[in-house]
mmCIF file of C-alpha atoms in Angstrom:
data_model
loop_
_atom_site.group_PDB
_atom_site.id
_atom_site.type_symbol
_atom_site.label_atom_id
_atom_site.label_comp_id
_atom_site.label_asym_id
_atom_site.label_seq_id
_atom_site.Cartn_x
_atom_site.Cartn_y
_atom_site.Cartn_z
ATOM 1 C CA MET A 902 -16.726 85.026 15.618
ATOM 2 C CA LYS A 903 -13.383 85.998 17.060
ATOM 3 C CA LYS A 904 -15.026 87.524 20.139
ATOM 4 C CA ARG A 905 -16.967 84.335 20.805
ATOM 5 C CA SER A 906 -13.831 82.232 20.441
ATOM 6 C CA LEU A 907 -11.936 84.496 22.805
ATOM 7 C CA LEU A 908 -14.774 84.341 25.357
ATOM 8 C CA SER A 909 -14.905 80.562 25.134
ATOM 9 C CA ALA A 910 -11.150 80.261 25.559
ATOM 10 C CA THR A 911 -11.309 82.567 28.567
ATOM 11 C CA VAL A 912 -13.999 80.452 30.209
ATOM 12 C CA VAL A 913 -11.924 77.325 29.580
ATOM 13 C CA SER A 914 -8.860 78.982 31.119
ATOM 14 C CA LEU A 915 -10.810 79.990 34.209
ATOM 15 C CA GLY A 916 -12.089 76.448 34.586
ATOM 16 C CA LEU A 917 -8.579 75.012 34.352
ATOM 17 C CA ILE A 918 -7.253 77.532 36.859
ATOM 18 C CA SER A 919 -9.964 76.642 39.368
ATOM 19 C CA ALA A 920 -9.044 72.966 39.039
ATOM 20 C CA GLY A 921 -5.323 73.549 39.616
ATOM 21 C CA SER A 922 -3.388 71.967 42.454
ATOM 22 C CA ALA A 923 -2.747 73.696 45.751
ATOM 23 C CA ASN A 924 0.466 75.552 46.483
ATOM 24 C CA ALA A 925 3.542 73.770 47.762
ATOM 25 C CA PHE A 926 4.942 74.131 51.256
ATOM 26 C CA SER A 927 8.091 72.999 53.046
ATOM 27 C CA ILE A 928 8.754 71.427 56.428
ATOM 28 C CA SER A 929 11.999 71.027 58.335
ATOM 29 C CA MET A 930 11.348 68.760 61.299
ATOM 30 C CA ILE A 931 12.743 66.460 63.990
ATOM 31 C CA GLY A 932 10.673 64.009 65.998
ATOM 32 C CA ASP A 933 11.557 62.123 69.151
ATOM 33 C CA ASN A 934 11.205 59.439 68.257
ATOM 34 C CA ASP A 935 9.260 59.165 64.999
ATOM 35 C CA PHE A 936 6.800 61.209 62.937
ATOM 36 C CA ALA A 937 4.582 61.240 59.853
ATOM 37 C CA ILE A 938 2.873 64.056 57.926
ATOM 38 C CA PHE A 939 -0.622 64.061 56.417
ATOM 39 C CA GLY A 940 -2.830 66.305 54.298
ATOM 40 C CA GLY A 941 -6.538 66.913 54.851
ATOM 41 C CA THR A 942 -9.243 69.313 55.915
ATOM 42 C CA ALA A 943 -10.729 70.447 59.206
ATOM 43 C CA THR A 944 -13.038 67.433 59.120
ATOM 44 C CA GLY A 945 -10.720 64.640 58.032
ATOM 45 C CA ILE A 946 -7.292 63.333 56.986
ATOM 46 C CA ASN A 947 -7.067 62.396 53.315
ATOM 47 C CA ASN A 948 -3.543 61.224 52.519
ATOM 48 C CA ILE A 949 -0.054 60.501 53.808
ATOM 49 C CA LEU A 950 2.542 63.031 52.660
ATOM 50 C CA TYR A 951 5.622 61.659 54.445
ATOM 51 C CA GLN A 952 6.775 58.915 56.796
ATOM 52 C CA ASN A 953 10.063 59.387 58.601
ATOM 53 C CA ASN A 954 12.458 56.441 58.594
ATOM 54 C CA GLN A 955 15.321 57.711 60.742
ATOM 55 C CA VAL A 956 16.145 57.486 64.422
ATOM 56 C CA TRP A 957 16.089 60.963 65.975
ATOM 57 C CA MET A 958 19.895 61.156 66.340
ATOM 58 C CA ASP A 959 20.262 60.647 62.576
ATOM 59 C CA GLN A 960 17.527 63.144 61.805
ATOM 60 C CA ILE A 961 19.654 66.001 63.152
ATOM 61 C CA PRO A 962 22.851 65.662 61.019
ATOM 62 C CA SER A 963 20.764 64.889 57.927
ATOM 63 C CA LEU A 964 18.211 67.599 58.637
ATOM 64 C CA SER A 965 16.783 68.828 55.357
ATOM 65 C CA THR A 966 13.721 70.590 54.026
ATOM 66 C CA LEU A 967 10.868 68.362 52.907
ATOM 67 C CA ASN A 968 8.718 69.774 50.112
ATOM 68 C CA PHE A 969 5.033 68.942 49.748
ATOM 69 C CA THR A 970 1.966 69.953 47.790
ATOM 70 C CA LEU A 971 -1.459 69.767 49.336
ATOM 71 C CA ALA A 972 -4.089 68.112 47.163
ATOM 72 C CA ALA A 973 -6.817 70.332 45.738
ATOM 73 C CA GLY A 974 -9.427 70.877 48.414
ATOM 74 C CA ASP A 975 -7.057 70.211 51.333
ATOM 75 C CA THR A 976 -6.633 73.152 53.694
ATOM 76 C CA MET A 977 -4.870 71.498 56.628
ATOM 77 C CA PHE A 978 -1.848 69.365 57.299
ATOM 78 C CA TYR A 979 -1.253 67.124 60.273
ATOM 79 C CA VAL A 980 1.908 65.911 61.990
ATOM 80 C CA LEU A 981 1.799 62.651 63.921
ATOM 81 C CA GLY A 982 4.405 62.669 66.687
ATOM 82 C CA MET A 983 5.233 59.211 68.063
ATOM 83 C CA GLY A 984 7.131 58.430 71.258
ATOM 84 C CA GLY A 985 9.101 55.244 71.764
ATOM 85 C CA GLY A 986 9.427 55.052 75.525
ATOM 86 C CA GLY A 987 12.355 57.378 76.223
ATOM 87 C CA PRO A 988 12.419 59.975 78.982
ATOM 88 C CA GLU A 989 11.447 62.731 76.523
ATOM 89 C CA GLU A 990 8.927 62.819 73.686
ATOM 90 C CA ASN A 991 8.652 65.862 71.441
ATOM 91 C CA ILE A 992 8.328 67.274 67.956
ATOM 92 C CA SER A 993 9.882 70.494 66.638
ATOM 93 C CA GLY A 994 10.481 72.224 63.337
ATOM 94 C CA THR A 995 9.542 74.948 60.882
ATOM 95 C CA VAL A 996 6.897 75.191 58.165
ATOM 96 C CA ASN A 997 7.739 77.524 55.285
ATOM 97 C CA GLY A 998 10.469 78.871 57.555
ATOM 98 C CA VAL A 999 8.019 79.663 60.367
ATOM 99 C CA ASN A 1000 8.570 77.893 63.690
ATOM 100 C CA MET A 1001 5.656 75.558 64.371
ATOM 101 C CA THR A 1002 5.357 77.032 67.873
ATOM 102 C CA SER A 1003 5.042 80.616 66.637
ATOM 103 C CA ALA A 1004 2.142 82.621 68.033
ATOM 104 C CA SER A 1005 0.970 83.202 64.454
ATOM 105 C CA VAL A 1006 0.457 79.467 63.899
ATOM 106 C CA SER A 1007 -2.715 77.913 65.279
ATOM 107 C CA VAL A 1008 -1.876 74.394 66.485
ATOM 108 C CA LEU A 1009 -4.011 71.820 68.294
ATOM 109 C CA MET A 1010 -2.896 68.470 69.725
ATOM 110 C CA SER A 1011 -5.045 65.340 69.901
ATOM 111 C CA GLN A 1012 -5.251 62.940 72.803
ATOM 112 C CA ASP A 1013 -3.016 59.858 72.720
ATOM 113 C CA ILE A 1014 -3.995 57.815 69.621
ATOM 114 C CA LYS A 1015 -1.427 55.019 69.993
ATOM 115 C CA SER A 1016 -4.141 52.430 70.607
ATOM 116 C CA PHE A 1017 -5.508 53.058 67.092
ATOM 117 C CA LEU A 1018 -2.183 52.412 65.317
ATOM 118 C CA THR A 1019 -1.845 48.787 64.264
ATOM 119 C CA GLY A 1020 1.486 47.220 65.203
ATOM 120 C CA TYR A 1021 2.691 50.216 67.207
ATOM 121 C CA ASN A 1022 5.653 49.210 69.352
ATOM 122 C CA ASN A 1023 8.326 51.173 71.164
ATOM 123 C CA THR A 1024 11.254 49.440 69.451
ATOM 124 C CA ASP A 1025 10.246 50.371 65.900
ATOM 125 C CA VAL A 1026 9.189 53.866 66.939
ATOM 126 C CA THR A 1027 12.496 54.425 68.740
ATOM 127 C CA ASN A 1028 14.349 53.279 65.616
ATOM 128 C CA GLY A 1029 12.296 55.670 63.503
ATOM 129 C CA SER A 1030 11.103 52.768 61.382
ATOM 130 C CA PHE A 1031 7.427 52.463 62.279
ATOM 131 C CA ASN A 1032 5.118 53.200 59.333
ATOM 132 C CA VAL A 1033 1.546 54.152 60.102
ATOM 133 C CA ASN A 1034 -1.516 52.999 58.199
ATOM 134 C CA LEU A 1035 -3.652 55.818 56.751
ATOM 135 C CA ALA A 1036 -6.914 54.085 57.644
ATOM 136 C CA ASP A 1037 -5.802 53.787 61.283
ATOM 137 C CA VAL A 1038 -5.034 57.494 61.481
ATOM 138 C CA GLN A 1039 -8.336 58.386 59.826
ATOM 139 C CA THR A 1040 -10.206 56.302 62.400
ATOM 140 C CA ALA A 1041 -8.237 57.924 65.219
ATOM 141 C CA PHE A 1042 -8.982 61.377 63.808
ATOM 142 C CA SER A 1043 -12.730 60.718 63.797
ATOM 143 C CA GLN A 1044 -12.586 60.024 67.541
ATOM 144 C CA SER A 1045 -9.984 62.605 68.545
ATOM 145 C CA ILE A 1046 -10.337 65.161 71.297
ATOM 146 C CA TRP A 1047 -8.221 68.255 70.724
ATOM 147 C CA GLY A 1048 -6.511 70.670 73.061
ATOM 148 C CA ALA A 1049 -3.599 73.096 73.300
ATOM 149 C CA PRO A 1050 -0.134 71.505 72.906
ATOM 150 C CA ASP A 1051 2.523 71.759 75.603
ATOM 151 C CA LEU A 1052 5.331 74.111 74.543
ATOM 152 C CA ASN A 1053 8.902 73.202 75.531
ATOM 153 C CA THR A 1054 12.270 74.895 75.038
ATOM 154 C CA THR A 1055 14.605 72.719 77.099
ATOM 155 C CA GLN A 1056 14.248 69.097 75.985
ATOM 156 C CA THR A 1057 17.381 67.583 74.458
ATOM 157 C CA VAL A 1058 16.105 66.902 70.939
ATOM 158 C CA ILE A 1059 14.532 70.353 70.620
ATOM 159 C CA VAL A 1060 17.766 72.039 71.740
ATOM 160 C CA GLN A 1061 20.033 69.899 69.543
ATOM 161 C CA GLY A 1062 17.776 70.373 66.542
ATOM 162 C CA GLY A 1063 18.345 74.115 66.752
ATOM 163 C CA PHE A 1064 14.692 75.106 66.479
ATOM 164 C CA GLY A 1065 14.605 76.728 69.913
ATOM 165 C CA SER A 1066 11.185 75.393 70.832
ATOM 166 C CA GLY A 1067 8.830 72.512 70.176
ATOM 167 C CA PHE A 1068 5.928 70.544 71.603
ATOM 168 C CA ARG A 1069 6.319 67.817 74.220
ATOM 169 C CA PHE A 1070 4.058 64.873 74.993
ATOM 170 C CA ASP A 1071 4.001 61.974 77.438
ATOM 171 C CA THR A 1072 6.359 59.032 77.047
ATOM 172 C CA SER A 1073 5.262 56.137 74.795
ATOM 173 C CA THR A 1074 2.312 58.069 73.362
ATOM 174 C CA ALA A 1075 1.323 59.275 69.887
ATOM 175 C CA HIS A 1076 -0.426 62.538 69.094
ATOM 176 C CA LEU A 1077 -1.706 64.366 66.025
ATOM 177 C CA PHE A 1078 -0.855 68.056 65.675
ATOM 178 C CA SER A 1079 -3.147 70.053 63.379
ATOM 179 C CA PHE A 1080 -2.048 73.061 61.321
ATOM 180 C CA ASN A 1081 -4.034 75.493 59.183
ATOM 181 C CA ALA A 1082 -2.148 75.815 55.911
ATOM 182 C CA SER A 1083 -3.055 79.504 55.642
ATOM 183 C CA ASP A 1084 -1.195 80.242 58.897
ATOM 184 C CA VAL A 1085 2.126 79.519 57.184
ATOM 185 C CA GLY A 1086 1.394 81.221 53.874
ATOM 186 C CA VAL A 1087 0.050 78.244 51.921
ATOM 187 C CA VAL A 1088 -2.636 79.455 49.507
ATOM 188 C CA THR A 1089 -4.863 76.457 48.859
ATOM 189 C CA ASN A 1090 -6.995 75.903 45.779
ATOM 190 C CA PRO A 1091 -10.525 74.648 46.448
ATOM 191 C CA VAL A 1092 -12.104 71.695 44.682
ATOM 192 C CA PRO A 1093 -13.955 73.087 41.623
ATOM 193 C CA GLU A 1094 -17.560 73.957 42.435
ATOM 194 C CA PRO A 1095 -20.328 72.462 40.226
ATOM 195 C CA ALA A 1096 -20.870 75.931 38.742
ATOM 196 C CA SER A 1097 -17.189 76.129 37.783
ATOM 197 C CA LEU A 1098 -17.357 72.710 36.174
ATOM 198 C CA ALA A 1099 -20.475 73.787 34.256
ATOM 199 C CA LEU A 1100 -18.640 76.886 33.008
ATOM 200 C CA LEU A 1101 -15.757 74.708 31.927
ATOM 201 C CA GLY A 1102 -18.119 72.476 29.979
ATOM 202 C CA ILE A 1103 -19.861 75.405 28.343
ATOM 203 C CA GLY A 1104 -16.518 76.910 27.408
ATOM 204 C CA LEU A 1105 -15.338 73.687 25.801
ATOM 205 C CA VAL A 1106 -18.576 73.334 23.800
ATOM 206 C CA GLY A 1107 -18.345 76.922 22.640
ATOM 207 C CA LEU A 1108 -14.718 76.569 21.627
ATOM 208 C CA VAL A 1109 -15.414 73.417 19.612
ATOM 209 C CA ALA A 1110 -18.448 74.988 17.929
ATOM 210 C CA SER A 1111 -16.542 78.140 16.951
ATOM 211 C CA ARG A 1112 -13.724 76.074 15.429
ATOM 212 C CA ARG A 1113 -16.219 74.045 13.390
ATOM 213 C CA ARG A 1114 -17.860 77.200 12.007
ATOM 214 C CA LYS A 1115 -14.469 78.643 11.210
ATOM 215 C CA THR A 1116 -13.399 75.586 9.204
ATOM 216 C CA ALA A 1117 -16.786 75.228 7.433
#
């Protein structure tokens, strides 16, 4: 009886572990002019994690680490860099303390997706106050063409931010940057497989049955 109860409890524990949330990660970032961060997979964007609401000059003195947790099943995160018409457009920062331009981090940049973003205008983007709509970004993602980002070490915002390097893009454009969570040490938990859910159910039934026999 005790062995069966212990086995059932173990199965339940394994089921709960498999359903746990993914590990947290941190980002320290500056965008010229604006940026937003999303969670998702290699095939789609699922949720908005953060929308910046500061002009780039204010981002620097108030630079802080943003902490996130990817949803179960998500293995990627995406940064949307948005330019507001200035002479330079760029994004720079670190993820879990690793510079986003590091050779160990696999990064791809989409084509300009500004035309997909409802209400996009240079004034709001320059002020750091433009908020993107998740559905717009998801539509843009489904039609995106990806390529290698353009590394830069000399643009003003990148230098003043203190990161040493970042990615540049053309003026008045918006681009998604994709990151594999595993590249920066984020261990993601998968969505429970049907077999895991079945084990969880069996474990619960067994645990309930053993308790009933014990109290009978």
